[in-house]
Amino acid sequence: MSVIELTQDTFQAATQAVQPLIIDFWAPWCGPCRQFGPTFEAAAEKHADVTFAKINTEEQPELAAALRIRSIPTLMVFRENVLLFQQAGALSASQLEELLTQVKAVDMAQVHAEIAAQEKRGATTH
Protein backbone atom coordinates (compact mmCIF):
# COMPACT_ATOMS: atom_id res chain seq x y z
CA MET A 1 0.00 0.00 0.00
CA SER A 2 1.25 3.46 -0.73
CA VAL A 3 1.79 6.23 1.78
CA ILE A 4 -0.91 8.91 1.86
CA GLU A 5 -0.57 12.59 2.73
CA LEU A 6 -2.85 13.81 5.52
CA THR A 7 -4.02 17.37 6.01
CA GLN A 8 -6.10 19.18 8.57
CA ASP A 9 -9.16 18.30 6.45
CA THR A 10 -8.45 14.55 6.24
CA PHE A 11 -6.82 13.86 9.63
CA GLN A 12 -9.93 13.26 11.76
CA ALA A 13 -11.55 10.77 9.38
CA ALA A 14 -8.27 8.85 9.05
CA THR A 15 -7.88 8.43 12.83
CA GLN A 16 -11.37 6.94 13.20
CA ALA A 17 -10.71 3.94 10.96
CA VAL A 18 -10.66 0.43 12.43
CA GLN A 19 -7.45 -0.27 10.52
CA PRO A 20 -4.31 0.95 12.32
CA LEU A 21 -3.02 4.32 11.13
CA ILE A 22 0.67 5.20 11.51
CA ILE A 23 1.64 8.79 10.83
CA ASP A 24 5.11 10.14 10.13
CA PHE A 25 5.41 13.86 10.92
CA TRP A 26 8.26 15.25 8.81
CA ALA A 27 9.62 18.25 6.93
CA PRO A 28 11.63 18.47 3.69
CA TRP A 29 14.61 20.13 5.39
CA CYS A 30 14.89 17.43 8.11
CA GLY A 31 17.82 15.06 7.50
CA PRO A 32 16.63 12.29 9.87
CA CYS A 33 13.17 12.54 8.26
CA ARG A 34 14.65 11.98 4.80
CA GLN A 35 16.69 9.04 6.12
CA PHE A 36 13.62 7.44 7.73
CA GLY A 37 11.41 7.91 4.65
CA PRO A 38 12.55 4.78 2.76
CA THR A 39 12.13 2.63 5.90
CA PHE A 40 8.58 3.94 6.36
CA GLU A 41 7.73 3.40 2.69
CA ALA A 42 9.15 -0.15 2.71
CA ALA A 43 7.00 -1.03 5.72
CA ALA A 44 3.95 0.41 3.93
CA GLU A 45 4.56 -2.01 1.06
CA LYS A 46 4.69 -4.98 3.48
CA HIS A 47 1.65 -4.13 5.64
CA ALA A 48 -1.50 -3.74 3.56
CA ASP A 49 -3.58 -3.97 6.75
CA VAL A 50 -2.12 -0.70 8.11
CA THR A 51 -2.65 2.80 6.72
CA PHE A 52 0.64 4.68 6.40
CA ALA A 53 0.43 8.46 6.27
CA LYS A 54 2.76 11.44 6.31
CA ILE A 55 2.10 14.95 7.55
CA ASN A 56 4.44 17.64 6.29
CA THR A 57 4.78 19.96 9.29
CA GLU A 58 5.79 22.84 7.00
CA GLU A 59 2.54 22.58 5.04
CA GLN A 60 0.35 21.66 8.04
CA PRO A 61 1.70 23.81 10.92
CA GLU A 62 -1.71 24.16 12.63
CA LEU A 63 -2.20 20.39 12.72
CA ALA A 64 1.34 19.82 14.00
CA ALA A 65 0.79 22.44 16.71
CA ALA A 66 -2.58 20.98 17.71
CA LEU A 67 -0.93 17.57 18.14
CA ARG A 68 1.97 19.11 20.09
CA ILE A 69 4.65 17.96 17.66
CA ARG A 70 7.85 19.42 19.11
CA SER A 71 10.48 17.56 17.08
CA ILE A 72 10.58 15.61 13.88
CA PRO A 73 10.43 12.95 12.80
CA THR A 74 7.63 11.95 15.17
CA LEU A 75 5.52 8.83 14.77
CA MET A 76 1.94 8.48 15.99
CA VAL A 77 -0.26 5.40 15.78
CA PHE A 78 -4.05 5.52 16.01
CA ARG A 79 -6.72 2.83 15.98
CA GLU A 80 -10.42 3.60 16.25
CA ASN A 81 -9.72 7.22 17.23
CA VAL A 82 -7.40 6.16 20.08
CA LEU A 83 -3.76 7.25 20.18
CA LEU A 84 -1.81 4.07 20.95
CA PHE A 85 1.76 5.28 20.41
CA GLN A 86 3.71 8.50 20.02
CA GLN A 87 7.47 8.90 19.83
CA ALA A 88 9.89 11.44 18.46
CA GLY A 89 12.82 10.10 16.48
CA ALA A 90 13.24 7.72 13.60
CA LEU A 91 12.93 3.98 14.17
CA SER A 92 15.05 1.28 12.58
CA ALA A 93 13.31 -1.16 10.23
CA SER A 94 13.24 -3.82 12.97
CA GLN A 95 11.86 -1.37 15.55
CA LEU A 96 9.13 -0.31 13.12
CA GLU A 97 8.24 -3.97 12.46
CA GLU A 98 8.02 -4.64 16.21
CA LEU A 99 5.80 -1.59 16.70
CA LEU A 100 3.46 -2.70 13.91
CA THR A 101 3.25 -6.22 15.37
CA GLN A 102 2.33 -4.80 18.77
CA VAL A 103 -0.25 -2.37 17.37
CA LYS A 104 -1.99 -5.11 15.40
CA ALA A 105 -2.18 -7.27 18.54
CA VAL A 106 -3.96 -4.64 20.65
CA ASP A 107 -7.43 -5.73 21.78
CA MET A 108 -9.38 -2.57 20.95
CA ALA A 109 -12.53 -3.79 22.75
CA GLN A 110 -10.46 -3.92 25.95
CA VAL A 111 -8.93 -0.50 25.25
CA HIS A 112 -12.38 1.06 24.75
CA ALA A 113 -13.64 -0.63 27.95
CA GLU A 114 -10.68 0.78 29.90
CA ILE A 115 -11.29 4.27 28.48
CA ALA A 116 -14.98 4.05 29.40
CA ALA A 117 -14.10 2.93 32.94
CA GLN A 118 -11.64 5.83 33.34
CA GLU A 119 -14.22 8.31 32.06
CA LYS A 120 -16.81 6.89 34.47
CA ARG A 121 -14.41 7.20 37.40
CA GLY A 122 -13.52 10.74 36.30
CA ALA A 123 -17.20 11.72 36.12
CA THR A 124 -17.83 10.49 39.67
CA THR A 125 -14.94 12.47 41.15
CA HIS A 126 -16.15 15.87 39.90
PDB file of N, CA, C and O in Angstrom, residues 8 55-69:
ATOM      1  N   GLN A   8      -5.151  18.835   7.528  1.00  0.00           N
ATOM      2  CA  GLN A   8      -6.096  19.179   8.570  1.00  0.00           C
ATOM      3  C   GLN A   8      -7.505  18.692   8.202  1.00  0.00           C
ATOM      4  O   GLN A   8      -8.267  18.271   9.058  1.00  0.00           O
ATOM      5  N   ILE A  55       2.559  13.570   7.392  1.00  0.00           N
ATOM      6  CA  ILE A  55       2.100  14.948   7.554  1.00  0.00           C
ATOM      7  C   ILE A  55       3.327  15.840   7.485  1.00  0.00           C
ATOM      8  O   ILE A  55       4.228  15.738   8.322  1.00  0.00           O
ATOM      9  N   ASN A  56       3.351  16.681   6.457  1.00  0.00           N
ATOM     10  CA  ASN A  56       4.435  17.639   6.289  1.00  0.00           C
ATOM     11  C   ASN A  56       4.167  18.802   7.245  1.00  0.00           C
ATOM     12  O   ASN A  56       3.222  19.559   7.063  1.00  0.00           O
ATOM     13  N   THR A  57       5.004  18.936   8.262  1.00  0.00           N
ATOM     14  CA  THR A  57       4.780  19.961   9.293  1.00  0.00           C
ATOM     15  C   THR A  57       4.945  21.374   8.749  1.00  0.00           C
ATOM     16  O   THR A  57       4.430  22.324   9.338  1.00  0.00           O
ATOM     17  N   GLU A  58       5.657  21.518   7.636  1.00  0.00           N
ATOM     18  CA  GLU A  58       5.795  22.838   7.001  1.00  0.00           C
ATOM     19  C   GLU A  58       4.485  23.261   6.333  1.00  0.00           C
ATOM     20  O   GLU A  58       4.128  24.434   6.336  1.00  0.00           O
ATOM     21  N   GLU A  59       3.786  22.285   5.740  1.00  0.00           N
ATOM     22  CA  GLU A  59       2.538  22.576   5.042  1.00  0.00           C
ATOM     23  C   GLU A  59       1.323  22.516   5.958  1.00  0.00           C
ATOM     24  O   GLU A  59       0.274  23.049   5.625  1.00  0.00           O
ATOM     25  N   GLN A  60       1.457  21.842   7.102  1.00  0.00           N
ATOM     26  CA  GLN A  60       0.347  21.664   8.044  1.00  0.00           C
ATOM     27  C   GLN A  60       0.751  22.128   9.450  1.00  0.00           C
ATOM     28  O   GLN A  60       0.654  21.367  10.418  1.00  0.00           O
ATOM     29  N   PRO A  61       1.200  23.381   9.605  1.00  0.00           N
ATOM     30  CA  PRO A  61       1.695  23.812  10.918  1.00  0.00           C
ATOM     31  C   PRO A  61       0.611  23.829  11.993  1.00  0.00           C
ATOM     32  O   PRO A  61       0.898  23.547  13.164  1.00  0.00           O
ATOM     33  N   GLU A  62      -0.636  24.130  11.629  1.00  0.00           N
ATOM     34  CA  GLU A  62      -1.711  24.161  12.634  1.00  0.00           C
ATOM     35  C   GLU A  62      -1.971  22.765  13.176  1.00  0.00           C
ATOM     36  O   GLU A  62      -2.166  22.576  14.379  1.00  0.00           O
ATOM     37  N   LEU A  63      -1.975  21.773  12.294  1.00  0.00           N
ATOM     38  CA  LEU A  63      -2.199  20.390  12.719  1.00  0.00           C
ATOM     39  C   LEU A  63      -1.048  19.905  13.597  1.00  0.00           C
ATOM     40  O   LEU A  63      -1.271  19.299  14.646  1.00  0.00           O
ATOM     41  N   ALA A  64       0.175  20.201  13.195  1.00  0.00           N
ATOM     42  CA  ALA A  64       1.337  19.816  14.002  1.00  0.00           C
ATOM     43  C   ALA A  64       1.282  20.480  15.379  1.00  0.00           C
ATOM     44  O   ALA A  64       1.560  19.839  16.392  1.00  0.00           O
ATOM     45  N   ALA A  65       0.893  21.730  15.430  1.00  0.00           N
ATOM     46  CA  ALA A  65       0.787  22.436  16.709  1.00  0.00           C
ATOM     47  C   ALA A  65      -0.321  21.848  17.567  1.00  0.00           C
ATOM     48  O   ALA A  65      -0.143  21.652  18.781  1.00  0.00           O
ATOM     49  N   ALA A  66      -1.461  21.547  16.961  1.00  0.00           N
ATOM     50  CA  ALA A  66      -2.584  20.982  17.706  1.00  0.00           C
ATOM     51  C   ALA A  66      -2.220  19.628  18.319  1.00  0.00           C
ATOM     52  O   ALA A  66      -2.699  19.276  19.399  1.00  0.00           O
ATOM     53  N   LEU A  67      -1.353  18.882  17.648  1.00  0.00           N
ATOM     54  CA  LEU A  67      -0.934  17.566  18.137  1.00  0.00           C
ATOM     55  C   LEU A  67       0.341  17.634  18.975  1.00  0.00           C
ATOM     56  O   LEU A  67       0.901  16.612  19.351  1.00  0.00           O
ATOM     57  N   ARG A  68       0.795  18.858  19.243  1.00  0.00           N
ATOM     58  CA  ARG A  68       1.968  19.113  20.091  1.00  0.00           C
ATOM     59  C   ARG A  68       3.239  18.425  19.563  1.00  0.00           C
ATOM     60  O   ARG A  68       4.007  17.848  20.335  1.00  0.00           O
ATOM     61  N   ILE A  69       3.427  18.497  18.253  1.00  0.00           N
ATOM     62  CA  ILE A  69       4.645  17.957  17.655  1.00  0.00           C
ATOM     63  C   ILE A  69       5.764  18.961  17.927  1.00  0.00           C
ATOM     64  O   ILE A  69       5.718  20.090  17.468  1.00  0.00           O
TER      65      ILE A  69
END
